[in-house]
N, CA, C and O atoms as a printed pandas DataFrame, in Angstrom:
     atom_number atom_name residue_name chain_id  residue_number  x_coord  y_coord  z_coord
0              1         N          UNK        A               1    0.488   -5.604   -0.828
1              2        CA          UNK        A               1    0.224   -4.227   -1.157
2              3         C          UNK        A               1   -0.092   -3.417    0.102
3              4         O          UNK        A               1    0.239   -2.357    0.634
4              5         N          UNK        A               2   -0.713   -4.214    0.257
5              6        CA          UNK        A               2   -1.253   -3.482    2.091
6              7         C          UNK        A               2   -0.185   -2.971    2.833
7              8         O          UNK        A               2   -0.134   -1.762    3.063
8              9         N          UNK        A               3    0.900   -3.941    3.341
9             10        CA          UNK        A               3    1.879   -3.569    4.066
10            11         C          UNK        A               3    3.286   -2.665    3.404
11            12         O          UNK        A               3    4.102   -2.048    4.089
12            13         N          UNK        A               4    3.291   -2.803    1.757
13            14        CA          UNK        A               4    3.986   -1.263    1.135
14            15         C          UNK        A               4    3.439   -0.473    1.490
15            16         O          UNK        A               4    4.175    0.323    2.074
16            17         N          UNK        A               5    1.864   -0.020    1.472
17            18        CA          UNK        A               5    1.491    1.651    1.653
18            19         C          UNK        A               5    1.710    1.824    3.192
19            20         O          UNK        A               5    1.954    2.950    3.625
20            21         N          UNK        A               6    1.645    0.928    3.896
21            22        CA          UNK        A               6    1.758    0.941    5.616
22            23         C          UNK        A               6    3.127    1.020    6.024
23            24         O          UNK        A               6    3.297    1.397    7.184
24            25         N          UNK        A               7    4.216    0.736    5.297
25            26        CA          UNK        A               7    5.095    0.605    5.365
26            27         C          UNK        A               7    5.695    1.927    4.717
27            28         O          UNK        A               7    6.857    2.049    5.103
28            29         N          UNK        A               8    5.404    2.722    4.064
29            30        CA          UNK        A               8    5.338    3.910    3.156
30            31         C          UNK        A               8    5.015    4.935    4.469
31            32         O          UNK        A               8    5.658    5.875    4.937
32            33         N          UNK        A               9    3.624    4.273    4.873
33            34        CA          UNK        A               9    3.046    5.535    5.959
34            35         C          UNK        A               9    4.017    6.023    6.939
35            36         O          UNK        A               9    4.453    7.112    7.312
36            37         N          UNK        A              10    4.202    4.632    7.241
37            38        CA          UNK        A              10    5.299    4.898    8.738
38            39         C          UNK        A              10    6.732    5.278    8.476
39            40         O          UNK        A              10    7.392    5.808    9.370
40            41         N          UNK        A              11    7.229    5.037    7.313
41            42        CA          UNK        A              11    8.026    5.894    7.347
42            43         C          UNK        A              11    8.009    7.490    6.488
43            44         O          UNK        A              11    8.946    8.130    6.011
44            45         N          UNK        A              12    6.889    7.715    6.523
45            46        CA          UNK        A              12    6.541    9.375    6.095
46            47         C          UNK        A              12    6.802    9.931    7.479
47            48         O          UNK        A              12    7.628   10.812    7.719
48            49         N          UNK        A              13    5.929    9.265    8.473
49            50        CA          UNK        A              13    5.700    9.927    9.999
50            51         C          UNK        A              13    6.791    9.832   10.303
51            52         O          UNK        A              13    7.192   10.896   10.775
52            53         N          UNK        A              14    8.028    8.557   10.265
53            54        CA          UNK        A              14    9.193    8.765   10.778
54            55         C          UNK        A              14   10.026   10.331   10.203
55            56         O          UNK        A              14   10.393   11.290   10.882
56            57         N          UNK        A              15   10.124   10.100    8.693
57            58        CA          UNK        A              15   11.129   11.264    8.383
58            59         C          UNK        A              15   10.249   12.659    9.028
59            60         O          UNK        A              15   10.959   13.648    9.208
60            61         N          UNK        A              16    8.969   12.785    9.335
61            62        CA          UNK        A              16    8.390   14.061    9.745
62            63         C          UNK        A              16    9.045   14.231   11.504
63            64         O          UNK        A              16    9.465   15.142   12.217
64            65         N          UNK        A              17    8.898   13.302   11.570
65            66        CA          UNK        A              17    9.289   13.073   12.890
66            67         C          UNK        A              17   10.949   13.438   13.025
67            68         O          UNK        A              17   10.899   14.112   14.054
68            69         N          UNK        A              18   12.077   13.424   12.721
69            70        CA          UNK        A              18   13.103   13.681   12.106
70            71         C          UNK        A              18   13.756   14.996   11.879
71            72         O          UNK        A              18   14.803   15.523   12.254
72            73         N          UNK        A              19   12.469   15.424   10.914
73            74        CA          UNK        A              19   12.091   16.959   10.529
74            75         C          UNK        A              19   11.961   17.835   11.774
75            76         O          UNK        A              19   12.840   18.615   12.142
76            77         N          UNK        A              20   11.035   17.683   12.264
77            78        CA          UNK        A              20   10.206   18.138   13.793
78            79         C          UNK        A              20   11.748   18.011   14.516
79            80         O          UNK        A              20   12.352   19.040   14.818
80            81         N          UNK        A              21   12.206   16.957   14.712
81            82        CA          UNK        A              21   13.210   17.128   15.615
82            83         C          UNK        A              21   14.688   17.977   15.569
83            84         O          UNK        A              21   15.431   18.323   16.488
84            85         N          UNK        A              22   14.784   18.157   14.114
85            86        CA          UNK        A              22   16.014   18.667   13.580
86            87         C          UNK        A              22   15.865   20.067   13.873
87            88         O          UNK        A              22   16.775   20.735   14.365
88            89         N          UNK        A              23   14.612   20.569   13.546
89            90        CA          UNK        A              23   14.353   22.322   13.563
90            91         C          UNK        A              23   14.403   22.856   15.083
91            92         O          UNK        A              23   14.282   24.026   15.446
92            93         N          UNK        A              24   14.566   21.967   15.707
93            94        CA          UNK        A              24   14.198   22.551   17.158
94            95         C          UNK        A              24   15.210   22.904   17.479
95            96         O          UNK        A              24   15.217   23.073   18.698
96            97         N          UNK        A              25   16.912   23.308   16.644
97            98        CA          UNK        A              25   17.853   24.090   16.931
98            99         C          UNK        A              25   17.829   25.364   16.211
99           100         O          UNK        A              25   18.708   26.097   16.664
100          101         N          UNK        A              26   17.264   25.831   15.410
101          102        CA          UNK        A              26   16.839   26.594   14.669
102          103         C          UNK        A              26   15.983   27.429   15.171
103          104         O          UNK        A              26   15.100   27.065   15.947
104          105         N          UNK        A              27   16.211   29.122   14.634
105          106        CA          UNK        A              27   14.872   29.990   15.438
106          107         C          UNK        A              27   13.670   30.134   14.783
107          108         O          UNK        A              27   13.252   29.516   13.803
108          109         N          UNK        A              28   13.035   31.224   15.576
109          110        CA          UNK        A              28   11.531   30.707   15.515
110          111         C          UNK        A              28   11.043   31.079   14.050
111          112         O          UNK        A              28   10.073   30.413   13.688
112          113         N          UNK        A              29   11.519   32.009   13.133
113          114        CA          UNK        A              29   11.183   32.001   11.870
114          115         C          UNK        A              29   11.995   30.948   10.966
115          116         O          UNK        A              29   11.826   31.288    9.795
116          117         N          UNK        A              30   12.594   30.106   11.022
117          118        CA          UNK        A              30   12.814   29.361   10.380
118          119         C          UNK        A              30   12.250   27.910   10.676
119          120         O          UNK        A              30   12.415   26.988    9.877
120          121         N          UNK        A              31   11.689   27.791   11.673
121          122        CA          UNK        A              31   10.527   26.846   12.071
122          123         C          UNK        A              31    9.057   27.147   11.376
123          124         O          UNK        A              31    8.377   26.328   10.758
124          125         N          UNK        A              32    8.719   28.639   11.655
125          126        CA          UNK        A              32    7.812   28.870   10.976
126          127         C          UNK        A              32    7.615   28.559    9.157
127          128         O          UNK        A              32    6.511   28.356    8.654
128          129         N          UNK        A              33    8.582   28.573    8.569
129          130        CA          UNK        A              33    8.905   28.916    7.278
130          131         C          UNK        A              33    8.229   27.395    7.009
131          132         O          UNK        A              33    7.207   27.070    6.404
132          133         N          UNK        A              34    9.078   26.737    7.604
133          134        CA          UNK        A              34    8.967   24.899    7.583
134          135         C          UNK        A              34    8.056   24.487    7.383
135          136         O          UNK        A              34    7.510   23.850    6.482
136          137         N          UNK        A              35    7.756   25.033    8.688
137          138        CA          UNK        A              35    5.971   24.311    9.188
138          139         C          UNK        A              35    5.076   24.448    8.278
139          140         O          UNK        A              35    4.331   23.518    7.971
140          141         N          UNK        A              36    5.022   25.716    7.677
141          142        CA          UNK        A              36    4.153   26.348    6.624
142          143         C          UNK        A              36    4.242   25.411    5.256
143          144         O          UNK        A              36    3.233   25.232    4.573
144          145         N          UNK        A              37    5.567   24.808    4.895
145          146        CA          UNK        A              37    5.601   24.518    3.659
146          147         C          UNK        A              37    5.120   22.679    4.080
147          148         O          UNK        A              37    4.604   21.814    3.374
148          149         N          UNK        A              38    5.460   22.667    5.153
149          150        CA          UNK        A              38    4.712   21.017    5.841
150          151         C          UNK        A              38    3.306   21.244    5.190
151          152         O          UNK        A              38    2.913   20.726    4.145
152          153         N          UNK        A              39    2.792   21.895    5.794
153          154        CA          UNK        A              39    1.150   21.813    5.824
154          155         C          UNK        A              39    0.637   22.280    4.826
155          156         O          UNK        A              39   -0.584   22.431    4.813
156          157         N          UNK        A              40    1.326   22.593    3.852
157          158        CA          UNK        A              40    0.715   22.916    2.617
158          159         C          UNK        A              40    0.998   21.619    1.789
159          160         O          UNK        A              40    0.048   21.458    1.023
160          161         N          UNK        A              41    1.889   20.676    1.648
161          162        CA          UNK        A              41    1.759   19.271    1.108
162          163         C          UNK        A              41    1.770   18.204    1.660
163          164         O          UNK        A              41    1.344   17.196    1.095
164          165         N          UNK        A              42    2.203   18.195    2.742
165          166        CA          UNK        A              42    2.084   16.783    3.569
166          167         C          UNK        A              42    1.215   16.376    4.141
167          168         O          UNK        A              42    1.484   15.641    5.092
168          169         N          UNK        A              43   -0.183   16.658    3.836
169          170        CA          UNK        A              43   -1.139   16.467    4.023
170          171         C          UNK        A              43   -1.926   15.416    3.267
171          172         O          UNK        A              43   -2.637   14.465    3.594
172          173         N          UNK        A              44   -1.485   16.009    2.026
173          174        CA          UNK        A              44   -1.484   15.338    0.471
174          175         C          UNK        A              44   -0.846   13.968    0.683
175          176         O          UNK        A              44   -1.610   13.015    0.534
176          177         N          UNK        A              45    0.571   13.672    1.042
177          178        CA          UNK        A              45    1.466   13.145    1.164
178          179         C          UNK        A              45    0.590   12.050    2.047
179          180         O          UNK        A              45    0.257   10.948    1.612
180          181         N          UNK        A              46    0.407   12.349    2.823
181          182        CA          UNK        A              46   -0.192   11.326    3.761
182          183         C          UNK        A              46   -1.163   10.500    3.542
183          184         O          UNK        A              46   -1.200    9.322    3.897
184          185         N          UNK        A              47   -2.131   11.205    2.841
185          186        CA          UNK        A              47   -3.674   10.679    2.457
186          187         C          UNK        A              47   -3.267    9.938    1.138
187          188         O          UNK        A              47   -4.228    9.411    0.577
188          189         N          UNK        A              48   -2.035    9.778    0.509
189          190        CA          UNK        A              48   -1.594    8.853   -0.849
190          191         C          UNK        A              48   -1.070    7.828   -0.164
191          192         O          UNK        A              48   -0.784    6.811   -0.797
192          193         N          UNK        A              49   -0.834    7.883    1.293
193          194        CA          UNK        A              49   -0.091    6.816    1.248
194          195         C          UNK        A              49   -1.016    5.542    2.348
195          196         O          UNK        A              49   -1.035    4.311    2.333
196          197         N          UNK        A              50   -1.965    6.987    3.558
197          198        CA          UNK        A              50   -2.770    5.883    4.291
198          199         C          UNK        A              50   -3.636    5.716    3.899
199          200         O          UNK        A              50   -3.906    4.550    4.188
200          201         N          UNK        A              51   -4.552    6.206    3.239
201          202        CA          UNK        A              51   -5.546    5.886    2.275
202          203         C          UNK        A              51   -5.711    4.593    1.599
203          204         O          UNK        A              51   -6.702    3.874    1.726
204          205         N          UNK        A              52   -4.611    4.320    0.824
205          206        CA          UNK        A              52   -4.574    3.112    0.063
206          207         C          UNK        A              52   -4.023    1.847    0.848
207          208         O          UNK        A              52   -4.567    0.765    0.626
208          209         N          UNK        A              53   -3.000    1.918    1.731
209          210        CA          UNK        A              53   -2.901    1.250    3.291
210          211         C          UNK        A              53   -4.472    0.585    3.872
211          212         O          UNK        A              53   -4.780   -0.558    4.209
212          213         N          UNK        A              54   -5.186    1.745    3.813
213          214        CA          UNK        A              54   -6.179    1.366    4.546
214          215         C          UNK        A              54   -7.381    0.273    3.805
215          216         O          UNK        A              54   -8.104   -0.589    4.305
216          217         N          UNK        A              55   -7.223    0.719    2.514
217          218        CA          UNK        A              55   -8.233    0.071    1.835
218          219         C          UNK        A              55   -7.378   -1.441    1.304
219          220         O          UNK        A              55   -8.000   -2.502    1.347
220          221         N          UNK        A              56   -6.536   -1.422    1.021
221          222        CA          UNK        A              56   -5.748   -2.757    0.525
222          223         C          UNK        A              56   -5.918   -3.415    1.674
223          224         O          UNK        A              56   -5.865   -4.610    1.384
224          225         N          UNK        A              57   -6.198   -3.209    3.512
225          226        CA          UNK        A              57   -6.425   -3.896    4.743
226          227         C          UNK        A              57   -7.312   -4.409    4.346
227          228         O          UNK        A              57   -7.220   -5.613    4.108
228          229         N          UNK        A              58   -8.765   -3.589    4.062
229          230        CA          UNK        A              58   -9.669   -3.859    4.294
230          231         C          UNK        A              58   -9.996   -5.105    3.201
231          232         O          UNK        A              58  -10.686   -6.112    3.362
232          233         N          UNK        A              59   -9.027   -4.519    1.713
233          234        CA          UNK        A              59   -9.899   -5.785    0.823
234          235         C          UNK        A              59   -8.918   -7.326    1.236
235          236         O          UNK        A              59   -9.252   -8.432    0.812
236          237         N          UNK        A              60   -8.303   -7.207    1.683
237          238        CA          UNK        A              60   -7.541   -8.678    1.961
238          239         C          UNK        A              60   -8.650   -9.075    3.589
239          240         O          UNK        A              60   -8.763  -10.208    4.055
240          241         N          UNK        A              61   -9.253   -7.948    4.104
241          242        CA          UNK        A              61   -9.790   -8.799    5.486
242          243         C          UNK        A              61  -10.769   -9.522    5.063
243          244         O          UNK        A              61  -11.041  -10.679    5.384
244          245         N          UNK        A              62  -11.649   -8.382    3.862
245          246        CA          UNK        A              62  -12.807   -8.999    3.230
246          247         C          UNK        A              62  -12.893  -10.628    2.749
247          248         O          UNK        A              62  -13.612  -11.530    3.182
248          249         N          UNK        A              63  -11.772  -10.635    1.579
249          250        CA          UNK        A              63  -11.218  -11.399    0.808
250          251         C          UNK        A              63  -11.253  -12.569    1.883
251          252         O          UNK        A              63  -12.223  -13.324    1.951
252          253         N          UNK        A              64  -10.060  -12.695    2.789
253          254        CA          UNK        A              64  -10.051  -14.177    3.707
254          255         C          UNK        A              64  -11.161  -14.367    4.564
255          256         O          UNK        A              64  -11.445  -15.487    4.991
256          257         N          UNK        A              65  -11.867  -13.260    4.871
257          258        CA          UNK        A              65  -13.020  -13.735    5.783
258          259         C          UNK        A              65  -13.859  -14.583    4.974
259          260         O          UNK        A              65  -14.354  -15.654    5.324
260          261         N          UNK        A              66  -13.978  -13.987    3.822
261          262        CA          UNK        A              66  -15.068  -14.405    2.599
262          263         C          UNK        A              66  -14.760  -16.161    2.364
263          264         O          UNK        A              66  -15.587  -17.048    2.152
264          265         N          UNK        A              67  -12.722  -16.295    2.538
265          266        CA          UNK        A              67  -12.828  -17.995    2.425
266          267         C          UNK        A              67  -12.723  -18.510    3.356
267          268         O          UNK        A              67  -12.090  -19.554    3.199
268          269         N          UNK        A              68  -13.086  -18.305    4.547
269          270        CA          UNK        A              68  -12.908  -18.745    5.366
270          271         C          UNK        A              68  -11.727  -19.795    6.663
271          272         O          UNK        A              68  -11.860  -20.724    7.461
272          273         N          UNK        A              69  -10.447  -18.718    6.073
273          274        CA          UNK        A              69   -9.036  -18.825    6.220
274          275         C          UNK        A              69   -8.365  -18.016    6.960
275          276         O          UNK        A              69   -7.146  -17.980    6.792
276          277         N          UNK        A              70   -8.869  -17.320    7.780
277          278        CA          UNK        A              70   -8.412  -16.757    8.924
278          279         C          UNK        A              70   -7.716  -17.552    9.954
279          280         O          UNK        A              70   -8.276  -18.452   10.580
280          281         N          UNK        A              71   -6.541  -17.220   10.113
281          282        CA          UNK        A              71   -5.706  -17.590   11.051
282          283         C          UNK        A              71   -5.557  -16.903   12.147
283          284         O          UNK        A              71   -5.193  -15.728   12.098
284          285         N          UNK        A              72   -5.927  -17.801   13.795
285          286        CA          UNK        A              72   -5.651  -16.981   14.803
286          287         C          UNK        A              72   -5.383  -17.385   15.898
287          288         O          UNK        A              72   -6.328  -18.004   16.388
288          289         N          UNK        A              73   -4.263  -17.303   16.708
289          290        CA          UNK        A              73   -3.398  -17.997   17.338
290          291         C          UNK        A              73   -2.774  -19.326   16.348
291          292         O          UNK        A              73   -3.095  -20.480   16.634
292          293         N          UNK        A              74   -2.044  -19.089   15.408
293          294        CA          UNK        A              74   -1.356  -20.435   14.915
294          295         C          UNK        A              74   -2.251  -21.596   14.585
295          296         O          UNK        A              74   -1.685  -22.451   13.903
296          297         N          UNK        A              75   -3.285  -21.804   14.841
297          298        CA          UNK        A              75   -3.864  -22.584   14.298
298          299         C          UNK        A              75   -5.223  -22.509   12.850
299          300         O          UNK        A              75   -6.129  -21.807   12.404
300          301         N          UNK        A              76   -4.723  -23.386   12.707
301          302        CA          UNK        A              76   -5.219  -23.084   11.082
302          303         C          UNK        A              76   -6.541  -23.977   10.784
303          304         O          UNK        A              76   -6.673  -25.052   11.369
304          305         N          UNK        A              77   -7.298  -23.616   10.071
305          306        CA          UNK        A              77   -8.655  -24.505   10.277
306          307         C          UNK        A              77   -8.322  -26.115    9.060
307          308         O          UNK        A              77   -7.309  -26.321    8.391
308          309         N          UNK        A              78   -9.317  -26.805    9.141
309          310        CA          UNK        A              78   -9.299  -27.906    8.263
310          311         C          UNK        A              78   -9.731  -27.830    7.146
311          312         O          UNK        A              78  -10.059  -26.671    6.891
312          313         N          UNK        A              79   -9.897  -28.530    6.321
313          314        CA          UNK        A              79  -10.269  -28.317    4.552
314          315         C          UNK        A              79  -11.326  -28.166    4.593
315          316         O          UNK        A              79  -11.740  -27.314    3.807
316          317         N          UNK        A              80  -12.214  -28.755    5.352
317          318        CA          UNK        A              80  -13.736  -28.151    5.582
318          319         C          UNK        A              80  -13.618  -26.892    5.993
319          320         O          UNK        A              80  -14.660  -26.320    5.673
320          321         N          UNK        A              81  -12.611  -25.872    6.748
321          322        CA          UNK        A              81  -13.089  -24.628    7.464
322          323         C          UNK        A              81  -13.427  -24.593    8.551
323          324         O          UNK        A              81  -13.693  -23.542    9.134
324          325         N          UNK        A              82  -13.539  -26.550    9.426
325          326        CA          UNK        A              82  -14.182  -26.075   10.417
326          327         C          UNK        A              82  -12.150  -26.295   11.412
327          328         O          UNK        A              82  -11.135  -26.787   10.920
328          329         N          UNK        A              83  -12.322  -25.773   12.631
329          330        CA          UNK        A              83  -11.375  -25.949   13.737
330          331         C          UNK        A              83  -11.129  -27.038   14.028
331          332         O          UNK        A              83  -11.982  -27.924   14.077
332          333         N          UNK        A              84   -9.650  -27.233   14.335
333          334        CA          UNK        A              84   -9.412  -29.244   14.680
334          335         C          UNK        A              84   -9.856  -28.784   16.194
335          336         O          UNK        A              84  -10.087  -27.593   16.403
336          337         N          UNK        A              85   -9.965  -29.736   17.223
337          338        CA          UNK        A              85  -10.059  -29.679   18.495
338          339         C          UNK        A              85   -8.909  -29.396   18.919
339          340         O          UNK        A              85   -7.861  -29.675   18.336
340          341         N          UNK        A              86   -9.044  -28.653   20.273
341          342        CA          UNK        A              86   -7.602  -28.683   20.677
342          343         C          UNK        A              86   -7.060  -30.093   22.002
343          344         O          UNK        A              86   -7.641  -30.382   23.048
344          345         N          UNK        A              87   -5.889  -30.657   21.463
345          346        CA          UNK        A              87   -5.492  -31.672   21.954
346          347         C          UNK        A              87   -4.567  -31.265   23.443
347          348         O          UNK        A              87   -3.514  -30.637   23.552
348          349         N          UNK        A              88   -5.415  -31.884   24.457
349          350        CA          UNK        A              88   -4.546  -31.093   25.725
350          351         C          UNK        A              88   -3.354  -31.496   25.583
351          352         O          UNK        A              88   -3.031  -32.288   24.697
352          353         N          UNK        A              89   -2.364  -30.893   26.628
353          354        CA          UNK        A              89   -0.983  -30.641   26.561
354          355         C          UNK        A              89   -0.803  -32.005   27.906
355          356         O          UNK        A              89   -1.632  -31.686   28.758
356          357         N          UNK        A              90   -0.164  -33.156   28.319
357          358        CA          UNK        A              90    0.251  -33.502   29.345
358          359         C          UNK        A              90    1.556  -32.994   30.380
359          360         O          UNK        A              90    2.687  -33.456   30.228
360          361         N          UNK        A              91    1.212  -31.934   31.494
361          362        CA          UNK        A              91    1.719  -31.466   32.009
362          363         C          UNK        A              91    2.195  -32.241   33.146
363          364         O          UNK        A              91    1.553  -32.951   33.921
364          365         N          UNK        A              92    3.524  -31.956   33.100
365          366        CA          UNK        A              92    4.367  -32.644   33.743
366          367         C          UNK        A              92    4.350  -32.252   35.465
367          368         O          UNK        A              92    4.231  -31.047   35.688
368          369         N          UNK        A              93    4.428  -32.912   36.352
369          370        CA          UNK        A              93    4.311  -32.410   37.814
370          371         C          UNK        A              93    5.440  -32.009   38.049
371          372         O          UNK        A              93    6.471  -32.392   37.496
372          373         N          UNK        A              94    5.359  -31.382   38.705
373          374        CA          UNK        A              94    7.054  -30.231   39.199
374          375         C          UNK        A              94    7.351  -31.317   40.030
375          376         O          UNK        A              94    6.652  -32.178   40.564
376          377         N          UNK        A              95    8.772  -31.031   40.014
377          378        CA          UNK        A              95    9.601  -31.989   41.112
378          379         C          UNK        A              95    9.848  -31.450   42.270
379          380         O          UNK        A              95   10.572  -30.457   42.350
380          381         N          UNK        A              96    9.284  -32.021   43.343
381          382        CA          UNK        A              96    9.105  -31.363   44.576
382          383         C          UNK        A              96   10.657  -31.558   45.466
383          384         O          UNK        A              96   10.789  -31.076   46.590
């Protein structure tokens, strides 16, 4: 869910972005006209989409912190929760 509304967001900003770029052949009252009808709903537009983005983050960070299943760098903890050790790597000597 998280990454639909985030995924929603960014492409709102893209098509605005799009928008913004298209009018800039256009004169200055028909930029104005635009802009005006931008900021009277896309404001709205935005806050439906990062809003709920933001909070679906937060309850999945809650959620895995809470089981203690956080993954970071690829390694994944043990059935207890606690970290395996890390097993060194045997590095090979360069060939001189």
């Amino acid at each position: 869910m998280s990454l639909l509304f985030a995924g929603l967001f960014a492409g709102f900003l893209l098509a605005v972005l799009v928008l913004e770029t298209s009018l800039r052949a256009f004169d200055a009252s028909v930029y104005t006209q635009v802009r005006q009808v931008e900021l009277d709903r896309l404001d709205a537009l935005a806050s439906a989409t990062l809003l709920p983005a933001l909070a679906a983050t937060v309850v999945l960070v809650v959620a895995e912190r809470g089981r203690g299943t956080c993954v970071t760098a690829g390694r994944s903890p043990t059935p207890r929760g606690r970290w395996p050790p890390r097993r060194r790597s045997r590095a090979l000597p360069w060939p001189h």
